[in-house]
Every structure is written in structure tokens, then in C-alpha cells.
PDB file of C-alpha atoms in Angstrom:
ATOM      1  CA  UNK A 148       0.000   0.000   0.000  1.00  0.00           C
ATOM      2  CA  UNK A 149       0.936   3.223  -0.727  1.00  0.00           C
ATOM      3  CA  UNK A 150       1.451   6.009   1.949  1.00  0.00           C
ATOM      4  CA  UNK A 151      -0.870   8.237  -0.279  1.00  0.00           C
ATOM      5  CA  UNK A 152      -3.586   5.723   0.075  1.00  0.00           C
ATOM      6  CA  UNK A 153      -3.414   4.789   3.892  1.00  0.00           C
ATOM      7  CA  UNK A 154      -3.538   8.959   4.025  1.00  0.00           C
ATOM      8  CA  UNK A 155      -7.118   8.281   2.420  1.00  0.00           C
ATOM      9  CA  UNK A 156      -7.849   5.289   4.702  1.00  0.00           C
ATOM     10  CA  UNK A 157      -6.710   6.469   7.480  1.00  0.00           C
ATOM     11  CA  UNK A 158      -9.468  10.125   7.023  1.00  0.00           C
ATOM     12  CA  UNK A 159     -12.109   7.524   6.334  1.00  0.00           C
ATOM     13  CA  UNK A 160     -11.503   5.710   9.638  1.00  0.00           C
ATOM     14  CA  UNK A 161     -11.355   9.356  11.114  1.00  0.00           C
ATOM     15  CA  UNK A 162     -15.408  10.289   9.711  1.00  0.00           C
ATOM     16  CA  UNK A 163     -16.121   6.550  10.612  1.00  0.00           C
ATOM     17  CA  UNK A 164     -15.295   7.122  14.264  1.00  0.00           C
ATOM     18  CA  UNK A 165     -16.733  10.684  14.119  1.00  0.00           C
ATOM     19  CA  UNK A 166     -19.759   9.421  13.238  1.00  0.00           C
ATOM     20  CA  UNK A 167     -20.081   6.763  15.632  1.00  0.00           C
ATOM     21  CA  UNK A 168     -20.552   9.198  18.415  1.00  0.00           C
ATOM     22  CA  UNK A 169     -23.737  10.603  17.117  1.00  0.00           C
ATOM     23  CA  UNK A 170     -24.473   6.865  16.584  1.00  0.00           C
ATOM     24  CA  UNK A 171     -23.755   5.272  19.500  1.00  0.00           C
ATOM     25  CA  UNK A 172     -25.661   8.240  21.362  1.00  0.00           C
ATOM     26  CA  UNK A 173     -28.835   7.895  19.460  1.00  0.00           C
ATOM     27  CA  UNK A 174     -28.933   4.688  20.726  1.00  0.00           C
ATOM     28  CA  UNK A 175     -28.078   4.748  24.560  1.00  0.00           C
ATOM     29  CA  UNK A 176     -31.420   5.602  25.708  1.00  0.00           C
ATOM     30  CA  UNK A 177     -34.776   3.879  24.230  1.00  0.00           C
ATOM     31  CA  UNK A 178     -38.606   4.187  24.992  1.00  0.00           C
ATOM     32  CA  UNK A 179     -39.206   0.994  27.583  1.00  0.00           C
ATOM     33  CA  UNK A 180     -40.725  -1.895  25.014  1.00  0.00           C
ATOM     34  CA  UNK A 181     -39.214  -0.013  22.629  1.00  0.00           C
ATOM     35  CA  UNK A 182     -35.562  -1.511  20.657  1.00  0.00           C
ATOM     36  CA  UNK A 183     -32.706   1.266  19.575  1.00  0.00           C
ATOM     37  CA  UNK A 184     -32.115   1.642  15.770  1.00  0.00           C
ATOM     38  CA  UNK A 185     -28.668   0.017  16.200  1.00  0.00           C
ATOM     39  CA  UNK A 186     -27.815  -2.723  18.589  1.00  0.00           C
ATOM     40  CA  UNK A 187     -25.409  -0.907  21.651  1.00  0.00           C
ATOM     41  CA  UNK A 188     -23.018  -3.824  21.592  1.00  0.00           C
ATOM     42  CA  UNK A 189     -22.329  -4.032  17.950  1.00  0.00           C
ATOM     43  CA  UNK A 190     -21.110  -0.204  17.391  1.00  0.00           C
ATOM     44  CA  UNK A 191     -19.122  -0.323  20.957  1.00  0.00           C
ATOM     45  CA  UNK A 192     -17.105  -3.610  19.214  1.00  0.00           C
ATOM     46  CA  UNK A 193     -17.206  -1.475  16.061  1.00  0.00           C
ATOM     47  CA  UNK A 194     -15.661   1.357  17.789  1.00  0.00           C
ATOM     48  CA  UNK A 195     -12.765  -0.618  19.078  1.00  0.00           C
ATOM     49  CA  UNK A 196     -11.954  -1.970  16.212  1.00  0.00           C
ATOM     50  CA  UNK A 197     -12.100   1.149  14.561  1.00  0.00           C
ATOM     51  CA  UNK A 198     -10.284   2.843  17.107  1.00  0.00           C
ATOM     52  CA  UNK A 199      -7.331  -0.081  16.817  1.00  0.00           C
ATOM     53  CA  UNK A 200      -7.407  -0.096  12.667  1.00  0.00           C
ATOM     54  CA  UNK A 201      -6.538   3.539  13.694  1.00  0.00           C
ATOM     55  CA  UNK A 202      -4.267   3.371  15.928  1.00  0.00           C
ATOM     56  CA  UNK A 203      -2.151   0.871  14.090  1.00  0.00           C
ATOM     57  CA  UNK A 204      -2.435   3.267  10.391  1.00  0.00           C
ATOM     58  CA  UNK A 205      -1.173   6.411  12.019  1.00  0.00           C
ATOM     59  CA  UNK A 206       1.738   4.523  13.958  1.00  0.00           C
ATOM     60  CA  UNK A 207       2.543   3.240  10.137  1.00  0.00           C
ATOM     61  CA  UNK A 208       1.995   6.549   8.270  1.00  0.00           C
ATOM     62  CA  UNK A 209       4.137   8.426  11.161  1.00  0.00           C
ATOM     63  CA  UNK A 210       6.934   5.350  11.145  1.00  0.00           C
ATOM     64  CA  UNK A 211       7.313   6.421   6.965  1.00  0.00           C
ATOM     65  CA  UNK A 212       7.274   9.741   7.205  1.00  0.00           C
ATOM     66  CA  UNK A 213      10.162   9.522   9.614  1.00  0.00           C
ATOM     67  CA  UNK A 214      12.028   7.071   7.636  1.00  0.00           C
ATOM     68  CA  UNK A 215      11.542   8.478   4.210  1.00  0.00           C
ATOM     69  CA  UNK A 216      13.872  10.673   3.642  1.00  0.00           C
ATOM     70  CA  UNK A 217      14.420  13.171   0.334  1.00  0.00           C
ATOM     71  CA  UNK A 218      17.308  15.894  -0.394  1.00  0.00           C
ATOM     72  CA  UNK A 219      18.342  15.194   3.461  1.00  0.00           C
ATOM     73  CA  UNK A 220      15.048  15.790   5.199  1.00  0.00           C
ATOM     74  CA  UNK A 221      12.668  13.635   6.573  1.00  0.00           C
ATOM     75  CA  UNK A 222       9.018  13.254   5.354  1.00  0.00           C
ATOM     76  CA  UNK A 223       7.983  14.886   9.010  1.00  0.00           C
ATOM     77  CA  UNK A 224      10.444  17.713   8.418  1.00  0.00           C
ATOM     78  CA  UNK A 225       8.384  18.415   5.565  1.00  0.00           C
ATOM     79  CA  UNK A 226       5.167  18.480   6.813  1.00  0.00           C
ATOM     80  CA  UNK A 227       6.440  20.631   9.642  1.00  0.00           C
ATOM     81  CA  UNK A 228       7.315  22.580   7.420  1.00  0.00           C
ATOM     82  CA  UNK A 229       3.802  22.514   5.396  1.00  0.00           C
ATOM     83  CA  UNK A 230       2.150  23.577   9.092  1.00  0.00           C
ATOM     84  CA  UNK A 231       4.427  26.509   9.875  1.00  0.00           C
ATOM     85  CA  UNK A 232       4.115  27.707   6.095  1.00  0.00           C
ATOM     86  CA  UNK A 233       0.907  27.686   6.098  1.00  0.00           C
ATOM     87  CA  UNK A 234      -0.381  29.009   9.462  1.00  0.00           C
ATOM     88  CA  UNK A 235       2.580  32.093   8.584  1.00  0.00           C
ATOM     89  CA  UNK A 236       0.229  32.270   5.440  1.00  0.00           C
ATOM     90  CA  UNK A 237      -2.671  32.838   7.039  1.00  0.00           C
ATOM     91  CA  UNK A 238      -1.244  35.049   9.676  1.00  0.00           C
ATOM     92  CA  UNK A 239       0.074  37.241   6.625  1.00  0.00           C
ATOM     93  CA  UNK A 240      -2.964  36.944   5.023  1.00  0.00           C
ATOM     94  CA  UNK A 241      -4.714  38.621   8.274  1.00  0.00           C
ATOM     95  CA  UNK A 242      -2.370  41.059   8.536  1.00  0.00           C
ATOM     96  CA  UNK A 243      -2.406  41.840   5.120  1.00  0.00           C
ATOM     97  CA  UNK A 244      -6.443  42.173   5.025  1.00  0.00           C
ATOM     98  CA  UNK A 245      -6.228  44.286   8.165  1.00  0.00           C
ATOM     99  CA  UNK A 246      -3.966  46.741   6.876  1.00  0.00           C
ATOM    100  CA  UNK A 247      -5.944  47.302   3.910  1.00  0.00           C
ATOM    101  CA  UNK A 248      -9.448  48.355   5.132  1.00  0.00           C
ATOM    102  CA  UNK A 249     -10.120  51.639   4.193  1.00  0.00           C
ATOM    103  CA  UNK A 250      -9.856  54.399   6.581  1.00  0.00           C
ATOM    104  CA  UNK A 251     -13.195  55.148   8.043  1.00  0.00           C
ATOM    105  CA  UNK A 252     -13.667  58.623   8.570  1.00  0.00           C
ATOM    106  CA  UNK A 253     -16.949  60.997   8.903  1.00  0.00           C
ATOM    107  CA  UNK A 254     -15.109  63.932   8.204  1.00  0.00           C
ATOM    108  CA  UNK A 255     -12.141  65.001   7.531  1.00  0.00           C
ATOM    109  CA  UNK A 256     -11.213  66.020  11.034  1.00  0.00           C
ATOM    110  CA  UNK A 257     -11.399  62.912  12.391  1.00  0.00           C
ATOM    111  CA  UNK A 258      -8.173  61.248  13.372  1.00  0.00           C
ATOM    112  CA  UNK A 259      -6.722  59.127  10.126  1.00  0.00           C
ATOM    113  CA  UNK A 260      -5.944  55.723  10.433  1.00  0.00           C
ATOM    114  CA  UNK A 261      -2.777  54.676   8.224  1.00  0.00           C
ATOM    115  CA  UNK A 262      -1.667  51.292   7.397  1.00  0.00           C
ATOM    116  CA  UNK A 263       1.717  50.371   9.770  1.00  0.00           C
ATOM    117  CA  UNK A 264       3.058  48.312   6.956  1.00  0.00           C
ATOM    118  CA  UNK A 265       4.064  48.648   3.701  1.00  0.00           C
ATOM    119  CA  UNK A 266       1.010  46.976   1.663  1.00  0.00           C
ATOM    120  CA  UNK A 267       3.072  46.495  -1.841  1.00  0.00           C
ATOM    121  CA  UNK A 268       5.750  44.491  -0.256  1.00  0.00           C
ATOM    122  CA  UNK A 269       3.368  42.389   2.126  1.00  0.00           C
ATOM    123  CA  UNK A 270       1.287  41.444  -1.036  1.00  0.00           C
ATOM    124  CA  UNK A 271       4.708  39.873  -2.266  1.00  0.00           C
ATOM    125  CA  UNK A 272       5.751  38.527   0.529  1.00  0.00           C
ATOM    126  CA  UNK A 273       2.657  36.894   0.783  1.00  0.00           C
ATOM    127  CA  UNK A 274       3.101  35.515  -2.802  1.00  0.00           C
ATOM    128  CA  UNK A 275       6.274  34.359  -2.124  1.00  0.00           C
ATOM    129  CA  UNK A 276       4.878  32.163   0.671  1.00  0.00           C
ATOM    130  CA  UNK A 277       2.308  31.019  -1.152  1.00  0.00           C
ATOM    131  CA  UNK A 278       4.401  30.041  -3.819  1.00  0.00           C
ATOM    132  CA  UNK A 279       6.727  28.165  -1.153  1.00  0.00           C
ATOM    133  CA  UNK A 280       3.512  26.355   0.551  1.00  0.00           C
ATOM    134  CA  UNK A 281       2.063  24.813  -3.203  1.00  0.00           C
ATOM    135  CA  UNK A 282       5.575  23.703  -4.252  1.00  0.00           C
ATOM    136  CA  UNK A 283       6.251  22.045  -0.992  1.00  0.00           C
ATOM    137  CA  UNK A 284       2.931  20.385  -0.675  1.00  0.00           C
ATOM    138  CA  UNK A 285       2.985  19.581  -4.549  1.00  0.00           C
ATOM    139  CA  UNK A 286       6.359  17.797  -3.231  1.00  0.00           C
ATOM    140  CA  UNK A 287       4.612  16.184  -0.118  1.00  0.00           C
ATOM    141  CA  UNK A 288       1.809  14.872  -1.795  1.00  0.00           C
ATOM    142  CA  UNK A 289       4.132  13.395  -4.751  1.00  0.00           C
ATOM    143  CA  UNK A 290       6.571  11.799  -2.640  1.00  0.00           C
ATOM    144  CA  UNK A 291       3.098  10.400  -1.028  1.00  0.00           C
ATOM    145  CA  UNK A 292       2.346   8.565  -3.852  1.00  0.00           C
ATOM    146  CA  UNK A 293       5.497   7.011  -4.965  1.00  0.00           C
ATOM    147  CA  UNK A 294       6.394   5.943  -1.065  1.00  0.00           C
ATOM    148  CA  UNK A 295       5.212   2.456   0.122  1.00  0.00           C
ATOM    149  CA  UNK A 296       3.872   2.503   3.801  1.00  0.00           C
ATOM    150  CA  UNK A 297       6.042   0.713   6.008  1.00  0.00           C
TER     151      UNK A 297
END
């Protein structure tokens, strides 16, 4: 199997179990005389065996992104580095849409408010990043598919 596709398993088994709560609540309480819509006993062993299927997958997935290694980095260098790209993208992004409002005045003696940053060159910079966040998950996701899971 390949890494990409226990990625895909491993998110099904993740809305699997995140529906069994809503499941396995509907049926907890019942109307005396009355049976619940699912038997109790058959989504609690369905639960642990989700729960273990998902346990063992992300111990697999992390144990190859550790061990794969490309141009001297690990697989879970990489994604660190996806995270922090892309939560300083939309911190940028933010900052960037704050600092661009336009001043809200009544009249002209009102107090202006002026952008603390220099707009142009955040707009770049904020390109740049971007740029650096697609080509880094475009290498992510293609060293996904090509990596077996271990």
C-alpha cells in the first residue's frame, strides 16, 4: 500500500469514528418496550476496532514519514514545514487584510488611520509564501504517492 492511500484510509476511519458518536448516542437511551435503531453492543465492538485499525495506520503513516527521507530531510520535516508555512500564510494573510481596510472617517477632522506596513511588499511577501507552501505540498503529496507505507 501506498502512503498516499493509507492517508485516504486512514481520514475515512477518522469520519467513521466521528460518526459513531452521534451513533452510539442515538442509541443509549430507548422508549421501555421499545428496541434502539442500532444494537449498543455491535457499534461499541465497532468502535474498538475502529479505534485499533486507527491506531495501528497512524503509527505506520508516522513510522514512513520519519524514515523516508528526500534531499536530506525527513518526510515529518516536511510536513512541519507545510504547518508553519501555512499558518505564517494565514497570519500574513490577516495582517495583510487588516492593513488594507479603508480608513473610516466621517469627516475630515477625524483622526486618520494609516496602514503600519508597507502593503506592496506584504502582497509579495505573501506571494512568495504562497508560492513556497504549493511547491512544498505539490512535493509532499508526490513523494506520497510514490512511497510504500512501512
Amino acid at each position: 500500500m501506498k502512503l498516499s492511500e493509507a492517508l485516504i484510509l486512514r481520514k475515512d476511519i477518522q469520519s467513521r469514528l466521528d460518526e459513531m458518536e452521534n451513533r452510539l448516542c442515538a442509541c443509549a437511551l430507548t422508549q421501555e418496550g421499545e428496541s434502539p435503531a442500532e444494537d449498543p453492543a455491535a457499534l461499541l465492538a465497532e468502535l474498538e476496532s475502529l479505534t485499533s485499525q486507527h491506531c495501528e495506520l497512524c503509527a505506520r503513516i508516522n513510522l514512513t514519514n520519519s524514515r523516508t527521507m528526500t534531499e536530506g530531510q525527513s518526510l515529518t520535516e516536511l510536513l512541519a514545514r507545510r504547518d508553519a508555512l501555512g499558518r505564517r500564510q494565514s497570519l500574513l494573510s490577516s495582517l495583510l487584510s487588516s492593513a488594507s481596510q479603508a480608513p473610516r472617517r466621517a469627516s475630515g477632522r477625524e483622526i486618520r488611520i494609516l496602514p503600519t506596513v508597507d502593503i506592496p511588499a506584504l502582497r509579495k511577501r505573501l506571494d512568495a509564501s504562497a508560492k513556497e507552501l504549493r511547491e512544498l505540498d505539490m512535493r509532499i503529496q508526490q513523494i506520497n504517492w510514490t512511497v510504500d507505507l512501512q
